[in-house]
Tab-separated table of C-alpha atoms in Angstrom:
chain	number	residue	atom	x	y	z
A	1	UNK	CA	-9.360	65.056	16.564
A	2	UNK	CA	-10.135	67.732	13.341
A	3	UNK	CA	-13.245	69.074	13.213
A	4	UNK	CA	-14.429	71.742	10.697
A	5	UNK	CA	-17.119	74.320	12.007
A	6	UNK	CA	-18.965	75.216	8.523
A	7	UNK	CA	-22.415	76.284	7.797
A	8	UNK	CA	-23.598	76.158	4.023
A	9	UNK	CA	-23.573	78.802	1.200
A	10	UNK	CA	-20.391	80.292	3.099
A	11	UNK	CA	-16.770	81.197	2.549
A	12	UNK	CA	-16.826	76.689	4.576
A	13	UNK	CA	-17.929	75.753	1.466
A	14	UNK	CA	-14.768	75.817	-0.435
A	15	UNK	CA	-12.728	74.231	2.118
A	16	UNK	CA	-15.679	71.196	2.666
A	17	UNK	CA	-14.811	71.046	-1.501
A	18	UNK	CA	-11.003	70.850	-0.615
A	19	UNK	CA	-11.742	67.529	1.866
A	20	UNK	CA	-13.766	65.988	-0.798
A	21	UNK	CA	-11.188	66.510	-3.369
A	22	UNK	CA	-8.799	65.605	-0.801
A	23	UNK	CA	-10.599	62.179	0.237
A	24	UNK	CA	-10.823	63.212	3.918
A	25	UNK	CA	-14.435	64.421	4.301
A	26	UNK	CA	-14.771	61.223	6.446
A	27	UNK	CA	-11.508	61.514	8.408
A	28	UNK	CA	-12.525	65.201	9.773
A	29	UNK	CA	-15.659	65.569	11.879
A	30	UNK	CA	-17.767	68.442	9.945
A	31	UNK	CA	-19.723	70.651	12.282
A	32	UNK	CA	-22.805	72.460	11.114
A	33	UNK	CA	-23.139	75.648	12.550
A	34	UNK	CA	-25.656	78.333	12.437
A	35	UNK	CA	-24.249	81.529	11.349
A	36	UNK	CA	-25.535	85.701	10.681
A	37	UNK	CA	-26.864	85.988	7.583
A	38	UNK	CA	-27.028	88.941	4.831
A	39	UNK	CA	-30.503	87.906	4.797
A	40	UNK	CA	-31.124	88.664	8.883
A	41	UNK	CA	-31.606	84.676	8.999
A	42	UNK	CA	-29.164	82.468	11.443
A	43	UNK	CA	-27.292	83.553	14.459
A	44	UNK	CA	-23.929	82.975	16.232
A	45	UNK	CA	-23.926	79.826	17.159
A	46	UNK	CA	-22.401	79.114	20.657
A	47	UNK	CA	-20.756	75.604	19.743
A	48	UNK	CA	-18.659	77.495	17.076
A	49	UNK	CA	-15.379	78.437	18.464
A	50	UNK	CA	-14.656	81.303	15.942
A	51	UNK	CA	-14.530	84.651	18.478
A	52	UNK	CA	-16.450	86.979	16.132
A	53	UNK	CA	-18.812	83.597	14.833
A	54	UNK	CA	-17.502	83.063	11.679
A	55	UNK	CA	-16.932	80.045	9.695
A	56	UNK	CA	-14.390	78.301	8.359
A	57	UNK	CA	-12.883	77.382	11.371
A	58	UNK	CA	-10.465	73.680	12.140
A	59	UNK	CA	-10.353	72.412	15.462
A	60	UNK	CA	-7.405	70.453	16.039
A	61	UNK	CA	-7.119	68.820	19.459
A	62	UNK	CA	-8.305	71.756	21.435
A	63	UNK	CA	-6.248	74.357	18.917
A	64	UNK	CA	-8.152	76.928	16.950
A	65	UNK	CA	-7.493	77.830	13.162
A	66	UNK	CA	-9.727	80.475	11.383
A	67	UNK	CA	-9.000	82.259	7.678
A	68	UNK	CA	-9.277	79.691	4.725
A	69	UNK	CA	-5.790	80.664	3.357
A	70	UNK	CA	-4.242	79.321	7.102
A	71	UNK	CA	-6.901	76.525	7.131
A	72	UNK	CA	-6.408	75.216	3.696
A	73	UNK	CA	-2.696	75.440	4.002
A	74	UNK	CA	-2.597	73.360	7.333
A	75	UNK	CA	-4.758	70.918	5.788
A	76	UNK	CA	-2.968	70.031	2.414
A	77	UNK	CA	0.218	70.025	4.516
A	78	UNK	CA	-0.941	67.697	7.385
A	79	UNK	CA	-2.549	65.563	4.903
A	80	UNK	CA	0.313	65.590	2.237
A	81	UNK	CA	-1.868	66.233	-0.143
A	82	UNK	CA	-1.070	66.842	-4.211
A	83	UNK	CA	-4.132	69.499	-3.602
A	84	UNK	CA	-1.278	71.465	-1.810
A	85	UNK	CA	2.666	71.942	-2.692
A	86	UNK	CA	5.068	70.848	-0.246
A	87	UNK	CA	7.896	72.780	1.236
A	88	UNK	CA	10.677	70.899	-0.940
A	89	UNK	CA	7.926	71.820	-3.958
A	90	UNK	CA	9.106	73.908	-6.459
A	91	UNK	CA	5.327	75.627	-6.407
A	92	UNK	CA	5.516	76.292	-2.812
A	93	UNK	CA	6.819	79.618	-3.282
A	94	UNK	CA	3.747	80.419	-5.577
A	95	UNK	CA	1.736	78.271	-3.615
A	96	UNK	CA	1.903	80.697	-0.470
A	97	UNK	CA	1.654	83.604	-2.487
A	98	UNK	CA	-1.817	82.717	-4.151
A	99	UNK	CA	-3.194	81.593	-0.774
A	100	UNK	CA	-2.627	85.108	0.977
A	101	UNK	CA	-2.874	86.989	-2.514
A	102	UNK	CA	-6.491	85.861	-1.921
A	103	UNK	CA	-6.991	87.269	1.004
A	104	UNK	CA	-4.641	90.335	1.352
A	105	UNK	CA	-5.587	91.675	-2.536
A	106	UNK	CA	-8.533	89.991	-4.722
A	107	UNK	CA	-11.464	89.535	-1.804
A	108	UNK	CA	-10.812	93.047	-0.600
A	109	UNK	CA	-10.819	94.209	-4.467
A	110	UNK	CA	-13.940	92.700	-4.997
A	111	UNK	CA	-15.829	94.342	-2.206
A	112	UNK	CA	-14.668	97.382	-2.528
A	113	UNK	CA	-16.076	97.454	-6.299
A	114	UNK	CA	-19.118	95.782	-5.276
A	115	UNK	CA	-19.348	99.089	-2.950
A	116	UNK	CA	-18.121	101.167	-5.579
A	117	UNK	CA	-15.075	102.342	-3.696
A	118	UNK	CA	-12.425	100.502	-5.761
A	119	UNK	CA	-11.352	103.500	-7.641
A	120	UNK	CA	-10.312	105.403	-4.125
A	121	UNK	CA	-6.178	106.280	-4.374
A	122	UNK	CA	-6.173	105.025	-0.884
A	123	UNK	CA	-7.559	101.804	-2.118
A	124	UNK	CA	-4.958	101.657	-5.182
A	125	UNK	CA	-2.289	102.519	-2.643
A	126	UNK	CA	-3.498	99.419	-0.544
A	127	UNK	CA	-4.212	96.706	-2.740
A	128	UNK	CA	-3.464	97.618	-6.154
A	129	UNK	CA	-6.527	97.884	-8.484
A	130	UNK	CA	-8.953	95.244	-10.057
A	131	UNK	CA	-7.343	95.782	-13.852
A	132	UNK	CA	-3.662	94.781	-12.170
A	133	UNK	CA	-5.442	92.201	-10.385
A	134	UNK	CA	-7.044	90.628	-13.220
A	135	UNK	CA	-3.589	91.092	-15.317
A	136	UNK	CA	-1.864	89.178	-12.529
A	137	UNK	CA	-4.085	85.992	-12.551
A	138	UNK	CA	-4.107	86.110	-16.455
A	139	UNK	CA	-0.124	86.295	-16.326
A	140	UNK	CA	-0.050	83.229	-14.100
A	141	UNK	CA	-2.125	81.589	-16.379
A	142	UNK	CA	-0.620	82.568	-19.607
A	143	UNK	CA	2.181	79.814	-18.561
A	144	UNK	CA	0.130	77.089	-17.177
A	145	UNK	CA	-3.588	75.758	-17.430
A	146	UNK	CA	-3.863	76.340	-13.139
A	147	UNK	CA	-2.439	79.458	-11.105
A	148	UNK	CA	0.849	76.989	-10.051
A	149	UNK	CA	1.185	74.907	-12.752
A	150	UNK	CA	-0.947	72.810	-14.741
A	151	UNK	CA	-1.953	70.299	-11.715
A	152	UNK	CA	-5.473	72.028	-9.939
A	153	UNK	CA	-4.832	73.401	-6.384
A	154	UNK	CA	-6.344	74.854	-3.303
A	155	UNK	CA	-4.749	78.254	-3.966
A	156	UNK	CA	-7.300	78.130	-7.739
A	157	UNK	CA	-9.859	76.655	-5.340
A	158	UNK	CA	-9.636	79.229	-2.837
A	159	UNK	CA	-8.706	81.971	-5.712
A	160	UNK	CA	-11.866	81.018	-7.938
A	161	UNK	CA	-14.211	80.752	-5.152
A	162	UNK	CA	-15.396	84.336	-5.395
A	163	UNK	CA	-17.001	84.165	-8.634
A	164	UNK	CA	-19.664	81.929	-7.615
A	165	UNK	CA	-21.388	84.555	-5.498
A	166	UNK	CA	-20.358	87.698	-7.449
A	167	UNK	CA	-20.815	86.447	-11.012
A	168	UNK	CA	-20.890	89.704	-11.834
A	169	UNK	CA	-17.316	90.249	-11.128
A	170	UNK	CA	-15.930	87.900	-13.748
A	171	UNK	CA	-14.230	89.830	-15.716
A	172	UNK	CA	-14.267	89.441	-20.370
A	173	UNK	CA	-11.096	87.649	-20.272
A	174	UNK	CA	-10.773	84.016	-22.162
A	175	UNK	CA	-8.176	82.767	-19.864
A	176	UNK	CA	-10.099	84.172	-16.544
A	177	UNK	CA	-13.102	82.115	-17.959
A	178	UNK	CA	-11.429	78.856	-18.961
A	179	UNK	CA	-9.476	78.801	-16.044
A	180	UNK	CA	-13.127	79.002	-13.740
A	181	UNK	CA	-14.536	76.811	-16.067
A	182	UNK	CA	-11.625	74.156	-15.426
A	183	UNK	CA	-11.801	74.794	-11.819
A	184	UNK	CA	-15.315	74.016	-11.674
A	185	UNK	CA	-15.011	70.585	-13.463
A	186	UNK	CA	-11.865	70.140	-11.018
A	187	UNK	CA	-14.354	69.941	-7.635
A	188	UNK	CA	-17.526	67.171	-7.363
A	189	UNK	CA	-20.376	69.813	-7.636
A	190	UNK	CA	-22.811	67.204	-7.290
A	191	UNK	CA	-21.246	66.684	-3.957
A	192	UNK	CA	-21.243	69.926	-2.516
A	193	UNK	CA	-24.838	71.327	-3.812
A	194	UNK	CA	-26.030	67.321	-2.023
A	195	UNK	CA	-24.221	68.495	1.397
A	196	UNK	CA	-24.988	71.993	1.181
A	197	UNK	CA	-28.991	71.526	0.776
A	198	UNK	CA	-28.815	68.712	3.670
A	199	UNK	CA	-27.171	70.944	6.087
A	200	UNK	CA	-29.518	74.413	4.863
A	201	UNK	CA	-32.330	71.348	6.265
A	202	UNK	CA	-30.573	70.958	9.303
A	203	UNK	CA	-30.210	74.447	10.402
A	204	UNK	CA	-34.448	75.200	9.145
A	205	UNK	CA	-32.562	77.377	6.348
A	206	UNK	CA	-35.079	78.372	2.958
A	207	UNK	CA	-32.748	76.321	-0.042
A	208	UNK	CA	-31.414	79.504	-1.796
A	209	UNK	CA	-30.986	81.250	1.092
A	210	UNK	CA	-28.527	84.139	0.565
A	211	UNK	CA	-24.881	83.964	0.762
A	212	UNK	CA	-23.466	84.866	4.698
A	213	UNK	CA	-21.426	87.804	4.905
């Protein structure tokens, strides 16, 4: 038994658009759960397992796996999908590192310049800075149309995901724009905005409710 805890307009979207793309939305129970919003709407919802009441989190036969890089990652593997680069892949390597780049560099870049904080040494020390951020992706895609290669992945799923909540932080770079652009026409948006007003329904959510933190 896999069963995804998500709740819409949340870091669960992206992997719910990973199933779809994968073909498995049907083979793993999806598990709408109410969540704190920035808004002061939702709550923690006692049916999610996540300890601080977060979402994403997979459920798989009693075992608990939270973080989108480690959830997307068990997923493409236990699924074999093409989504996802094998370990005898030569984009594995790459593969890994875009996953946890994600995590461990660009999402903490991006809130730290939302709070105006980027610029701190300590900051720079930690996680580089947004301009070397923004040169790495555009190196990666200076060889190929996708962060890997030129085959779509959950590492540019997960990578892109950002910019659809902090516009703002797109930066005026050609490739940085095509490659979002190509990412978007990669997922079935008609899919996710469908499931994503259903499920605001379910929980008594406002459509256009603000992002969750």
């Amino acid at each position: 038994m896999i069963t995804l805890y998500y709740s819409p307009q949340s870091r669960s979207t992206s992997v719910l658009s990973l199933l779809r793309l994968m073909g498995k939305e049907t083979e793993v129970k999806i598990e709408t759960v109410h969540i704190q919003r920035q808004s002061g709407a939702g709550k923690i919802d006692p049916r999610n397992p996540h300890p601080d009441g977060k979402v994403p989190v997979l459920e798989v036969d009693g075992q608990v796996i939270r973080e989108r890089a480690a959830i997307m990652l068990w997923l493409t593997d236990h699924f074999d999908s093409d989504l996802g680069r094998g370990i005898s892949s030569p984009g594995r390597g790459a593969y890994l590192s875009w996953l946890f780049y994600y995590g461990n560099v660009m999402e903490p870049l991006l809130y730290l310049g939302f709070l105006e904080m980027a610029d701190n040494p300590l900051v720079k020390s930690w996680c580089r800075d947004s301009a070397t951020m923004y040169s790495t992706i555009e190196a990666a895609l200076a060889r190929h149309d996708f962060l890997i290669d030129d085959q779509f992945s959950a590492a540019d799923l997960l990578m892109v995901s950002p910019f659809s909540w902090l516009p703002d932080a797109i930066p005026d770079s050609k490739p940085i724009r095509d490659w979002i652009a190509r990412c978007e026409a990669a997922q079935d948006m008609v899919f996710i905005a469908e499931t994503e007003n259903a499920a605001m329904k379910e929980l008594g959510l406002p459509t256009g409710d603000e992002p969750a933190t």
